[in-house]
Amino acid sequence: MHDKPQKPLLPHLSTGLIHHPYLAPSGFEAPQPGVFKASTVYFPSVAAMRQREWKDKSSYTYGLHGTPTTYLLEERLCALEGGLQCVLVPSGLAALALVALSVLTTGDEVLIPDNAYGPNKALAQGELRHFGISHRFYDPMDPEDLSRHITPQTRLVWLEAPGSVSMEFPNLPELVRRCRAHGVLCALDNTWGAGLAFKPFDLLEDAALTPSESGSQGSLSVDISAHALTKYPSGGGDVLMGSVITRDAALHLKIKLCHMRLGLGVAANDAETVLRSLPSMDLRYKAHDQTARALAAWWQTQSQCSQLMHPAFEGSPGHAHWQALCDRNTGQGLAAGLFSVMIDARFSQAQVDAFCDGLKLFKIGYSWGGPVSLVVPYDIASMRSTWPSHLRPGTLVRFSTGLESAHDLILDLHQAVQAHLPIA
Ligand SMILES: *Cc1c(COP(=O)(O)O)cnc(C)c1O
């Protein structure tokens, strides 16, 4: 389709190298899609420029509004989570902030689960409060408590399943029902489920729906799913990115407009990295999950562990809700690679810190979803207004399993427990 380049039309090399006539043939196909990088996007004419619609994916207008690379990633993420529209942002936390700034205004109130991802609480206590947007924390394990907190000012309810440190798994469908009954938007931080453990836009099978729930949307669904792509979709511990996915065009437009006004965008090479990781995500997620369960089962045999917090384990807070949503009695339910243990109160903070320092394969670091196993001790007392009654006293340690052999990881746990958490 392309003629062989003629003799250069322009006499100056500087111009000729920019306005070079050669175009590579189209039709190139390879496992990974091409990467398109742009701030400027060309229009064939002024008339075309004036006509171009930037809010949908019919064409291209400016790098911030989308490129073939970001459109492709957005569509694949919609497929992953079961949504219809997506915007990309520079981090998971930016996804949470974008949701808040898109739908809340002065005088509104947002409800946040008291076990939520900490920086989401900090956003409410900082910028949202400055803008005259109030917040309250509710107990996600008590749907009645959510209902009690909903007032005419409540505009948004955050959901998280499970809570990201203490791992309580809420009755998500019931919490969504409560939001629906009050006509309040609900947004899920879907980082843990990642579109794999459960479907945020189809929480229940049709048979479990009441007639009003199976109405226009056809299923019991969150309104918004925010996802820290930094975790499993990236899978490398090397990219920060987030997404906000919806199934409602009007709600998406609200988010898209706010996204544009805030000037949020993602770098093409980061989008490329996530696109490269997505094909292996399902396999990686299952591997992280199996390893986490092997480690959690090992901890259950250790008397230093006074409580295991892993939603797939009997006795863990909200285990039955995990079973109902993720397992649906198939016995094959997924549960990510994250769990916490309560180290018995007879061990001091210093001993627990020494145990974490004594691990060789587990690195000390935030985040999860990468190839390397991570450990972080958390001070629950400083994270909650009161010590949650379902948590034993002690020091909470959270583990995120990487892709190492479970056997090697257990040996590492064993040596560090022996060295630093001695049984008197
Ligand atoms: C990591 C995380 C975030 C934030 O993601 P970043 O990309 O690190 O900003 C939000 N929610 C949950 C549950 C997370 O684990």
GROMACS .gro file of C-alpha atoms and ligand atoms in nm:
model
  439
    1MET     CA    1   0.000   0.000   0.000
    2HIS     CA    2   0.299   0.231   0.047
    3ASP     CA    3   0.505   0.353  -0.240
    4LYS     CA    4   0.879   0.330  -0.214
    5PRO     CA    5   1.005   0.662  -0.079
    6GLN     CA    6   1.088   0.907  -0.351
    7LYS     CA    7   1.383   1.136  -0.345
    8PRO     CA    8   1.347   1.356  -0.031
    9LEU     CA    9   1.105   1.636  -0.107
   10LEU     CA   10   1.249   1.876   0.145
   11PRO     CA   11   1.599   2.013   0.110
   12HIS     CA   12   1.687   2.043   0.479
   13LEU     CA   13   1.775   1.732   0.671
   14SER     CA   14   1.625   1.863   0.998
   15THR     CA   15   1.286   1.898   0.833
   16GLY     CA   16   1.328   1.589   0.621
   17LEU     CA   17   1.392   1.366   0.922
   18ILE     CA   18   1.071   1.488   1.082
   19HIS     CA   19   0.845   1.498   0.778
   20HIS     CA   20   0.989   1.182   0.624
   21PRO     CA   21   0.756   1.020   0.372
   22TYR     CA   22   0.819   0.655   0.457
   23LEU     CA   23   0.540   0.472   0.634
   24ALA     CA   24   0.590   0.113   0.749
   25PRO     CA   25   0.334  -0.127   0.601
   26SER     CA   26   0.030  -0.192   0.818
   27GLY     CA   27  -0.072  -0.546   0.909
   28PHE     CA   28   0.208  -0.614   1.159
   29GLU     CA   29   0.096  -0.864   1.419
   30ALA     CA   30   0.290  -1.000   1.715
   31PRO     CA   31   0.211  -1.128   2.064
   32GLN     CA   32   0.232  -0.785   2.223
   33PRO     CA   33   0.046  -0.483   2.087
   34GLY     CA   34   0.241  -0.181   1.968
   35VAL     CA   35   0.305   0.104   2.208
   36PHE     CA   36   0.176   0.447   2.112
   37LYS     CA   37   0.319   0.749   2.287
   38ALA     CA   38   0.172   1.095   2.243
   39SER     CA   39   0.092   1.426   2.390
   40THR     CA   40   0.008   1.579   2.050
   41VAL     CA   41  -0.222   1.390   1.818
   42TYR     CA   42  -0.256   1.515   1.455
   43PHE     CA   43  -0.581   1.605   1.288
   44PRO     CA   44  -0.611   1.581   0.911
   45SER     CA   45  -0.781   1.922   0.894
   46VAL     CA   46  -0.908   2.206   1.107
   47ALA     CA   47  -1.261   2.087   1.038
   48ALA     CA   48  -1.171   1.740   1.165
   49MET     CA   49  -1.012   1.896   1.474
   50ARG     CA   50  -1.328   2.091   1.550
   51GLN     CA   51  -1.547   1.787   1.503
   52ARG     CA   52  -1.350   1.543   1.710
   53GLU     CA   53  -1.520   1.403   2.018
   54TRP     CA   54  -1.266   1.332   2.294
   55LYS     CA   55  -1.506   1.176   2.547
   56ASP     CA   56  -1.558   0.846   2.371
   57LYS     CA   57  -1.320   0.610   2.198
   58SER     CA   58  -1.429   0.696   1.844
   59SER     CA   59  -1.101   0.875   1.769
   60TYR     CA   60  -0.799   1.050   1.920
   61THR     CA   61  -0.766   1.408   2.036
   62TYR     CA   62  -0.482   1.447   2.281
   63GLY     CA   63  -0.253   1.210   2.469
   64LEU     CA   64  -0.427   1.267   2.801
   65HIS     CA   65  -0.760   1.167   2.646
   66GLY     CA   66  -0.632   0.835   2.520
   67THR     CA   67  -0.409   0.654   2.274
   68PRO     CA   68  -0.446   0.312   2.109
   69THR     CA   69  -0.236   0.174   2.397
   70THR     CA   70  -0.453   0.312   2.678
   71TYR     CA   71  -0.780   0.230   2.496
   72LEU     CA   72  -0.663  -0.128   2.461
   73LEU     CA   73  -0.573  -0.157   2.828
   74GLU     CA   74  -0.904   0.000   2.932
   75GLU     CA   75  -1.102  -0.248   2.724
   76ARG     CA   76  -0.912  -0.549   2.860
   77LEU     CA   77  -0.966  -0.428   3.215
   78CYS     CA   78  -1.339  -0.391   3.147
   79ALA     CA   79  -1.339  -0.751   3.031
   80LEU     CA   80  -1.151  -0.856   3.345
   81GLU     CA   81  -1.392  -0.690   3.586
   82GLY     CA   82  -1.715  -0.717   3.388
   83GLY     CA   83  -1.760  -0.340   3.345
   84LEU     CA   84  -1.830  -0.132   3.035
   85GLN     CA   85  -1.624   0.186   3.079
   86CYS     CA   86  -1.282   0.252   3.228
   87VAL     CA   87  -1.044   0.537   3.300
   88LEU     CA   88  -0.677   0.492   3.389
   89VAL     CA   89  -0.501   0.692   3.659
   90PRO     CA   90  -0.142   0.707   3.787
   91SER     CA   91  -0.196   0.494   4.100
   92GLY     CA   92  -0.452   0.295   4.295
   93LEU     CA   93  -0.483   0.578   4.542
   94ALA     CA   94  -0.548   0.821   4.255
   95ALA     CA   95  -0.836   0.591   4.152
   96LEU     CA   96  -0.990   0.622   4.499
   97ALA     CA   97  -0.939   1.001   4.495
   98LEU     CA   98  -1.086   1.036   4.146
   99VAL     CA   99  -1.402   0.852   4.252
  100ALA     CA  100  -1.445   1.084   4.551
  101LEU     CA  101  -1.378   1.402   4.354
  102SER     CA  102  -1.607   1.294   4.068
  103VAL     CA  103  -1.921   1.229   4.273
  104LEU     CA  104  -1.889   1.432   4.596
  105THR     CA  105  -1.948   1.802   4.656
  106THR     CA  106  -1.962   2.038   4.955
  107GLY     CA  107  -2.222   1.923   5.207
  108ASP     CA  108  -2.209   1.559   5.099
  109GLU     CA  109  -2.099   1.273   5.320
  110VAL     CA  110  -1.899   0.962   5.232
  111LEU     CA  111  -1.908   0.642   5.439
  112ILE     CA  112  -1.591   0.435   5.464
  113PRO     CA  113  -1.547   0.092   5.623
  114ASP     CA  114  -1.342   0.118   5.942
  115ASN     CA  115  -1.099  -0.148   5.814
  116ALA     CA  116  -1.045   0.032   5.481
  117TYR     CA  117  -0.715   0.089   5.305
  118GLY     CA  118  -0.559   0.358   5.527
  119PRO     CA  119  -0.482   0.628   5.268
  120ASN     CA  120  -0.850   0.632   5.161
  121LYS     CA  121  -0.935   0.735   5.518
  122ALA     CA  122  -0.656   0.995   5.509
  123LEU     CA  123  -0.803   1.146   5.190
  124ALA     CA  124  -1.138   1.187   5.368
  125GLN     CA  125  -0.970   1.341   5.673
  126GLY     CA  126  -0.759   1.574   5.455
  127GLU     CA  127  -0.876   1.712   5.121
  128LEU     CA  128  -1.239   1.600   5.143
  129ARG     CA  129  -1.281   1.763   5.483
  130HIS     CA  130  -1.120   2.084   5.348
  131PHE     CA  131  -1.377   2.086   5.067
  132GLY     CA  132  -1.664   2.062   5.319
  133ILE     CA  133  -1.727   1.692   5.250
  134SER     CA  134  -1.779   1.496   5.570
  135HIS     CA  135  -1.710   1.129   5.633
  136ARG     CA  136  -1.791   0.862   5.888
  137PHE     CA  137  -1.657   0.513   5.936
  138TYR     CA  138  -1.895   0.217   5.954
  139ASP     CA  139  -1.850  -0.144   6.065
  140PRO     CA  140  -1.842  -0.343   5.738
  141MET     CA  141  -1.921  -0.666   5.925
  142ASP     CA  142  -2.258  -0.527   6.039
  143PRO     CA  143  -2.488  -0.426   5.749
  144GLU     CA  144  -2.728  -0.274   6.006
  145ASP     CA  145  -2.447  -0.039   6.106
  146LEU     CA  146  -2.413   0.076   5.744
  147SER     CA  147  -2.788   0.140   5.723
  148ARG     CA  148  -2.776   0.338   6.048
  149HIS     CA  149  -2.505   0.564   5.906
  150ILE     CA  150  -2.683   0.648   5.580
  151THR     CA  151  -2.844   0.995   5.589
  152PRO     CA  152  -2.986   1.225   5.318
  153GLN     CA  153  -2.634   1.374   5.292
  154THR     CA  154  -2.474   1.037   5.217
  155ARG     CA  155  -2.367   1.040   4.852
  156LEU     CA  156  -2.108   0.762   4.840
  157VAL     CA  157  -2.036   0.439   5.028
  158TRP     CA  158  -1.697   0.272   4.997
  159LEU     CA  159  -1.674  -0.106   5.011
  160GLU     CA  160  -1.367  -0.324   5.044
  161ALA     CA  161  -1.354  -0.704   5.049
  162PRO     CA  162  -1.166  -0.804   5.253
  163GLY     CA  163  -1.029  -0.519   5.469
  164SER     CA  164  -0.672  -0.478   5.355
  165VAL     CA  165  -0.486  -0.548   5.683
  166SER     CA  166  -0.721  -0.734   5.918
  167MET     CA  167  -0.877  -0.928   5.630
  168GLU     CA  168  -1.240  -0.933   5.749
  169PHE     CA  169  -1.462  -1.039   5.458
  170PRO     CA  170  -1.794  -0.851   5.460
  171ASN     CA  171  -2.131  -0.961   5.328
  172LEU     CA  172  -2.073  -0.764   5.011
  173PRO     CA  173  -2.405  -0.837   4.837
  174GLU     CA  174  -2.594  -0.733   5.150
  175LEU     CA  175  -2.396  -0.407   5.182
  176VAL     CA  176  -2.468  -0.332   4.814
  177ARG     CA  177  -2.838  -0.407   4.873
  178ARG     CA  178  -2.842  -0.153   5.159
  179CYS     CA  179  -2.688   0.111   4.932
  180ARG     CA  180  -2.942   0.031   4.657
  181ALA     CA  181  -3.231   0.054   4.903
  182HIS     CA  182  -3.120   0.407   4.999
  183GLY     CA  183  -3.030   0.512   4.643
  184VAL     CA  184  -2.669   0.579   4.743
  185LEU     CA  185  -2.376   0.518   4.507
  186CYS     CA  186  -2.143   0.239   4.614
  187ALA     CA  187  -1.782   0.209   4.507
  188LEU     CA  188  -1.573  -0.098   4.568
  189ASP     CA  189  -1.197  -0.103   4.615
  190ASN     CA  190  -1.156  -0.418   4.405
  191THR     CA  191  -0.780  -0.457   4.440
  192TRP     CA  192  -0.793  -0.785   4.634
  193GLY     CA  193  -1.057  -0.959   4.417
  194ALA     CA  194  -0.893  -0.809   4.105
  195GLY     CA  195  -1.182  -0.928   3.884
  196LEU     CA  196  -1.083  -1.289   3.950
  197ALA     CA  197  -1.214  -1.388   4.295
  198PHE     CA  198  -1.563  -1.248   4.231
  199LYS     CA  199  -1.740  -1.030   3.977
  200PRO     CA  200  -1.814  -0.686   4.123
  201PHE     CA  201  -2.076  -0.606   3.859
  202ASP     CA  202  -2.246  -0.946   3.895
  203LEU     CA  203  -2.229  -1.026   4.265
  204LEU     CA  204  -2.503  -1.286   4.270
  205GLU     CA  205  -2.630  -1.546   4.032
  206ASP     CA  206  -2.967  -1.461   3.882
  207ALA     CA  207  -3.148  -1.710   4.104
  208ALA     CA  208  -3.038  -1.526   4.417
  209LEU     CA  209  -3.179  -1.192   4.301
  210THR     CA  210  -3.500  -1.026   4.410
  211PRO     CA  211  -3.716  -0.891   4.123
  212SER     CA  212  -3.604  -0.530   4.190
  213GLU     CA  213  -3.237  -0.629   4.187
  214SER     CA  214  -3.264  -0.812   3.858
  215GLY     CA  215  -3.423  -0.499   3.707
  216SER     CA  216  -3.260  -0.268   3.457
  217GLN     CA  217  -2.899  -0.362   3.535
  218GLY     CA  218  -2.981  -0.729   3.528
  219SER     CA  219  -2.776  -0.811   3.837
  220LEU     CA  220  -2.670  -0.698   4.181
  221SER     CA  221  -2.378  -0.472   4.104
  222VAL     CA  222  -2.153  -0.212   4.258
  223ASP     CA  223  -2.169   0.123   4.079
  224ILE     CA  224  -1.794   0.176   4.062
  225SER     CA  225  -1.494  -0.054   4.087
  226ALA     CA  226  -1.161   0.109   4.171
  227HIS     CA  227  -0.857  -0.113   4.125
  228ALA     CA  228  -0.490  -0.066   4.218
  229LEU     CA  229  -0.340  -0.214   3.900
  230THR     CA  230  -0.012  -0.173   4.089
  231LYS     CA  231  -0.088  -0.510   4.249
  232TYR     CA  232  -0.193  -0.817   4.046
  233PRO     CA  233  -0.245  -0.666   3.698
  234SER     CA  234   0.110  -0.529   3.705
  235GLY     CA  235   0.246  -0.830   3.889
  236GLY     CA  236   0.599  -0.693   3.885
  237GLY     CA  237   0.623  -0.460   4.181
  238ASP     CA  238   0.747  -0.201   3.932
  239VAL     CA  239   0.444  -0.007   3.806
  240LEU     CA  240   0.199   0.226   3.977
  241MET     CA  241  -0.143   0.253   3.810
  242GLY     CA  242  -0.512   0.249   3.889
  243SER     CA  243  -0.843   0.212   3.710
  244VAL     CA  244  -1.200   0.325   3.769
  245ILE     CA  245  -1.455   0.100   3.601
  246THR     CA  246  -1.830   0.149   3.568
  247ARG     CA  247  -2.127  -0.003   3.389
  248ASP     CA  248  -2.328   0.315   3.361
  249ALA     CA  249  -2.252   0.561   3.079
  250ALA     CA  250  -2.372   0.871   3.267
  251LEU     CA  251  -2.168   0.788   3.576
  252HIS     CA  252  -1.865   0.714   3.359
  253LEU     CA  253  -1.901   1.052   3.187
  254LYS     CA  254  -1.898   1.227   3.525
  255ILE     CA  255  -1.577   1.044   3.612
  256LYS     CA  256  -1.426   1.101   3.268
  257LEU     CA  257  -1.492   1.477   3.286
  258CYS     CA  258  -1.335   1.502   3.632
  259HIS     CA  259  -1.042   1.290   3.509
  260MET     CA  260  -0.990   1.534   3.221
  261ARG     CA  261  -1.013   1.845   3.439
  262LEU     CA  262  -0.763   1.703   3.687
  263GLY     CA  263  -0.522   1.623   3.404
  264LEU     CA  264  -0.474   1.260   3.505
  265GLY     CA  265  -0.302   1.028   3.264
  266VAL     CA  266  -0.074   0.727   3.253
  267ALA     CA  267   0.254   0.677   3.069
  268ALA     CA  268   0.243   0.457   2.759
  269ASN     CA  269   0.532   0.240   2.878
  270ASP     CA  270   0.352   0.173   3.205
  271ALA     CA  271   0.034   0.083   3.018
  272GLU     CA  272   0.246  -0.146   2.800
  273THR     CA  273   0.389  -0.319   3.107
  274VAL     CA  274   0.043  -0.391   3.243
  275LEU     CA  275  -0.073  -0.515   2.900
  276ARG     CA  276   0.223  -0.750   2.899
  277SER     CA  277   0.135  -0.885   3.243
  278LEU     CA  278  -0.239  -0.933   3.197
  279PRO     CA  279  -0.218  -1.263   3.004
  280SER     CA  280  -0.047  -1.432   3.301
  281MET     CA  281  -0.259  -1.268   3.570
  282ASP     CA  282  -0.505  -1.553   3.623
  283LEU     CA  283  -0.221  -1.806   3.659
  284ARG     CA  284  -0.020  -1.580   3.889
  285TYR     CA  285  -0.322  -1.504   4.107
  286LYS     CA  286  -0.387  -1.875   4.158
  287ALA     CA  287  -0.022  -1.939   4.240
  288HIS     CA  288  -0.012  -1.654   4.494
  289ASP     CA  289  -0.334  -1.793   4.641
  290GLN     CA  290  -0.208  -2.153   4.677
  291THR     CA  291   0.114  -2.040   4.837
  292ALA     CA  292  -0.069  -1.811   5.081
  293ARG     CA  293  -0.294  -2.101   5.186
  294ALA     CA  294   0.004  -2.329   5.240
  295LEU     CA  295   0.170  -2.069   5.460
  296ALA     CA  296  -0.151  -1.987   5.647
  297ALA     CA  297  -0.206  -2.358   5.716
  298TRP     CA  298   0.148  -2.378   5.855
  299TRP     CA  299   0.085  -2.081   6.085
  300GLN     CA  300  -0.223  -2.258   6.223
  301THR     CA  301   0.008  -2.524   6.364
  302GLN     CA  302   0.228  -2.268   6.544
  303SER     CA  303   0.136  -2.171   6.901
  304GLN     CA  304   0.295  -1.828   6.850
  305CYS     CA  305   0.001  -1.749   6.618
  306SER     CA  306  -0.307  -1.667   6.825
  307GLN     CA  307  -0.527  -1.588   6.525
  308LEU     CA  308  -0.517  -1.643   6.150
  309MET     CA  309  -0.684  -1.388   5.924
  310HIS     CA  310  -0.733  -1.541   5.580
  311PRO     CA  311  -1.085  -1.531   5.437
  312ALA     CA  312  -1.066  -1.886   5.294
  313PHE     CA  313  -0.998  -2.035   5.640
  314GLU     CA  314  -1.266  -2.145   5.880
  315GLY     CA  315  -1.280  -1.917   6.184
  316SER     CA  316  -1.139  -1.617   5.999
  317PRO     CA  317  -1.365  -1.310   6.027
  318GLY     CA  318  -1.626  -1.326   5.749
  319HIS     CA  319  -1.517  -1.669   5.618
  320ALA     CA  320  -1.881  -1.762   5.545
  321HIS     CA  321  -1.922  -1.444   5.337
  322TRP     CA  322  -1.611  -1.530   5.138
  323GLN     CA  323  -1.753  -1.878   5.079
  324ALA     CA  324  -2.088  -1.742   4.966
  325LEU     CA  325  -1.938  -1.488   4.725
  326CYS     CA  326  -1.613  -1.642   4.601
  327ASP     CA  327  -1.655  -2.012   4.657
  328ARG     CA  328  -2.025  -2.062   4.585
  329ASN     CA  329  -1.982  -2.414   4.719
  330THR     CA  330  -1.756  -2.520   4.437
  331GLY     CA  331  -1.457  -2.563   4.667
  332GLN     CA  332  -1.250  -2.385   4.401
  333GLY     CA  333  -1.291  -2.027   4.524
  334LEU     CA  334  -1.001  -1.787   4.491
  335ALA     CA  335  -0.855  -1.577   4.771
  336ALA     CA  336  -0.546  -1.384   4.650
  337GLY     CA  337  -0.205  -1.406   4.817
  338LEU     CA  338  -0.262  -1.200   5.127
  339PHE     CA  339  -0.314  -1.299   5.489
  340SER     CA  340  -0.236  -1.180   5.840
  341VAL     CA  341  -0.151  -1.352   6.163
  342MET     CA  342  -0.184  -1.223   6.517
  343ILE     CA  343   0.136  -1.299   6.704
  344ASP     CA  344   0.038  -1.382   7.060
  345ALA     CA  345   0.046  -1.092   7.309
  346ARG     CA  346   0.313  -1.265   7.520
  347PHE     CA  347   0.565  -1.163   7.251
  348SER     CA  348   0.683  -0.802   7.255
  349GLN     CA  349   0.674  -0.569   6.957
  350ALA     CA  350   1.055  -0.586   6.955
  351GLN     CA  351   1.044  -0.966   6.924
  352VAL     CA  352   0.795  -0.947   6.640
  353ASP     CA  353   1.007  -0.683   6.466
  354ALA     CA  354   1.313  -0.907   6.506
  355PHE     CA  355   1.116  -1.197   6.357
  356CYS     CA  356   1.030  -0.985   6.050
  357ASP     CA  357   1.392  -0.865   6.021
  358GLY     CA  358   1.507  -1.228   6.054
  359LEU     CA  359   1.319  -1.346   5.746
  360LYS     CA  360   1.546  -1.395   5.447
  361LEU     CA  361   1.314  -1.455   5.152
  362PHE     CA  362   1.035  -1.222   5.268
  363LYS     CA  363   1.125  -0.859   5.211
  364ILE     CA  364   0.993  -0.581   5.433
  365GLY     CA  365   0.784  -0.357   5.213
  366TYR     CA  366   0.438  -0.225   5.127
  367SER     CA  367   0.217  -0.326   4.839
  368TRP     CA  368   0.162  -0.676   4.702
  369GLY     CA  369   0.106  -0.875   4.385
  370GLY     CA  370   0.470  -0.892   4.276
  371PRO     CA  371   0.703  -1.192   4.249
  372VAL     CA  372   0.868  -1.136   4.588
  373SER     CA  373   0.702  -1.228   4.918
  374LEU     CA  374   0.657  -0.935   5.157
  375VAL     CA  375   0.599  -0.891   5.529
  376VAL     CA  376   0.481  -0.589   5.732
  377PRO     CA  377   0.396  -0.570   6.104
  378TYR     CA  378   0.098  -0.339   6.166
  379ASP     CA  379   0.000  -0.147   6.477
  380ILE     CA  380  -0.377  -0.209   6.481
  381ALA     CA  381  -0.428   0.008   6.791
  382SER     CA  382  -0.318   0.315   6.595
  383MET     CA  383  -0.533   0.224   6.292
  384ARG     CA  384  -0.871   0.183   6.465
  385SER     CA  385  -1.056   0.404   6.710
  386THR     CA  386  -1.104   0.100   6.937
  387TRP     CA  387  -0.951  -0.248   6.929
  388PRO     CA  388  -1.190  -0.458   6.718
  389SER     CA  389  -1.365  -0.712   6.941
  390HIS     CA  390  -1.312  -0.997   6.691
  391LEU     CA  391  -0.933  -0.954   6.700
  392ARG     CA  392  -0.725  -1.126   6.966
  393PRO     CA  393  -0.470  -0.912   7.148
  394GLY     CA  394  -0.121  -0.923   6.998
  395THR     CA  395   0.084  -0.787   6.711
  396LEU     CA  396  -0.057  -0.824   6.362
  397VAL     CA  397   0.182  -0.929   6.087
  398ARG     CA  398   0.066  -0.927   5.726
  399PHE     CA  399   0.216  -1.149   5.462
  400SER     CA  400   0.190  -1.115   5.087
  401THR     CA  401   0.305  -1.422   4.903
  402GLY     CA  402   0.516  -1.387   4.592
  403LEU     CA  403   0.589  -1.659   4.339
  404GLU     CA  404   0.865  -1.841   4.530
  405SER     CA  405   0.826  -2.206   4.628
  406ALA     CA  406   0.589  -2.244   4.923
  407HIS     CA  407   0.827  -2.502   5.072
  408ASP     CA  408   1.118  -2.254   5.078
  409LEU     CA  409   0.897  -1.982   5.225
  410ILE     CA  410   0.782  -2.212   5.506
  411LEU     CA  411   1.143  -2.304   5.586
  412ASP     CA  412   1.219  -1.932   5.606
  413LEU     CA  413   0.923  -1.871   5.840
  414HIS     CA  414   1.031  -2.167   6.049
  415GLN     CA  415   1.389  -2.045   6.099
  416ALA     CA  416   1.279  -1.691   6.190
  417VAL     CA  417   1.013  -1.816   6.435
  418GLN     CA  418   1.267  -2.047   6.600
  419ALA     CA  419   1.522  -1.768   6.630
  420HIS     CA  420   1.301  -1.481   6.746
  421LEU     CA  421   0.971  -1.609   6.887
  422PRO     CA  422   1.084  -1.876   7.137
  423ILE     CA  423   0.825  -2.068   7.338
  424ALA     CA  424   0.929  -2.039   7.703
  425LIG     C1  425  -0.224  -0.071   4.714
  425LIG     C2  426  -0.368  -0.043   4.735
  425LIG     C3  427  -0.423   0.078   4.694
  425LIG     C4  428  -0.341   0.190   4.635
  425LIG     O1  429  -0.267   0.157   4.525
  425LIG     P1  430  -0.135   0.240   4.487
  425LIG     O2  431  -0.116   0.212   4.344
  425LIG     O3  432  -0.026   0.191   4.577
  425LIG     O4  433  -0.167   0.386   4.512
  425LIG     C5  434  -0.558   0.095   4.714
  425LIG     N1  435  -0.635   0.002   4.771
  425LIG     C6  436  -0.583  -0.116   4.814
  425LIG     C7  437  -0.673  -0.215   4.876
  425LIG     C8  438  -0.449  -0.141   4.797
  425LIG     O5  439  -0.398  -0.257   4.840
   0.00000   0.00000   0.00000
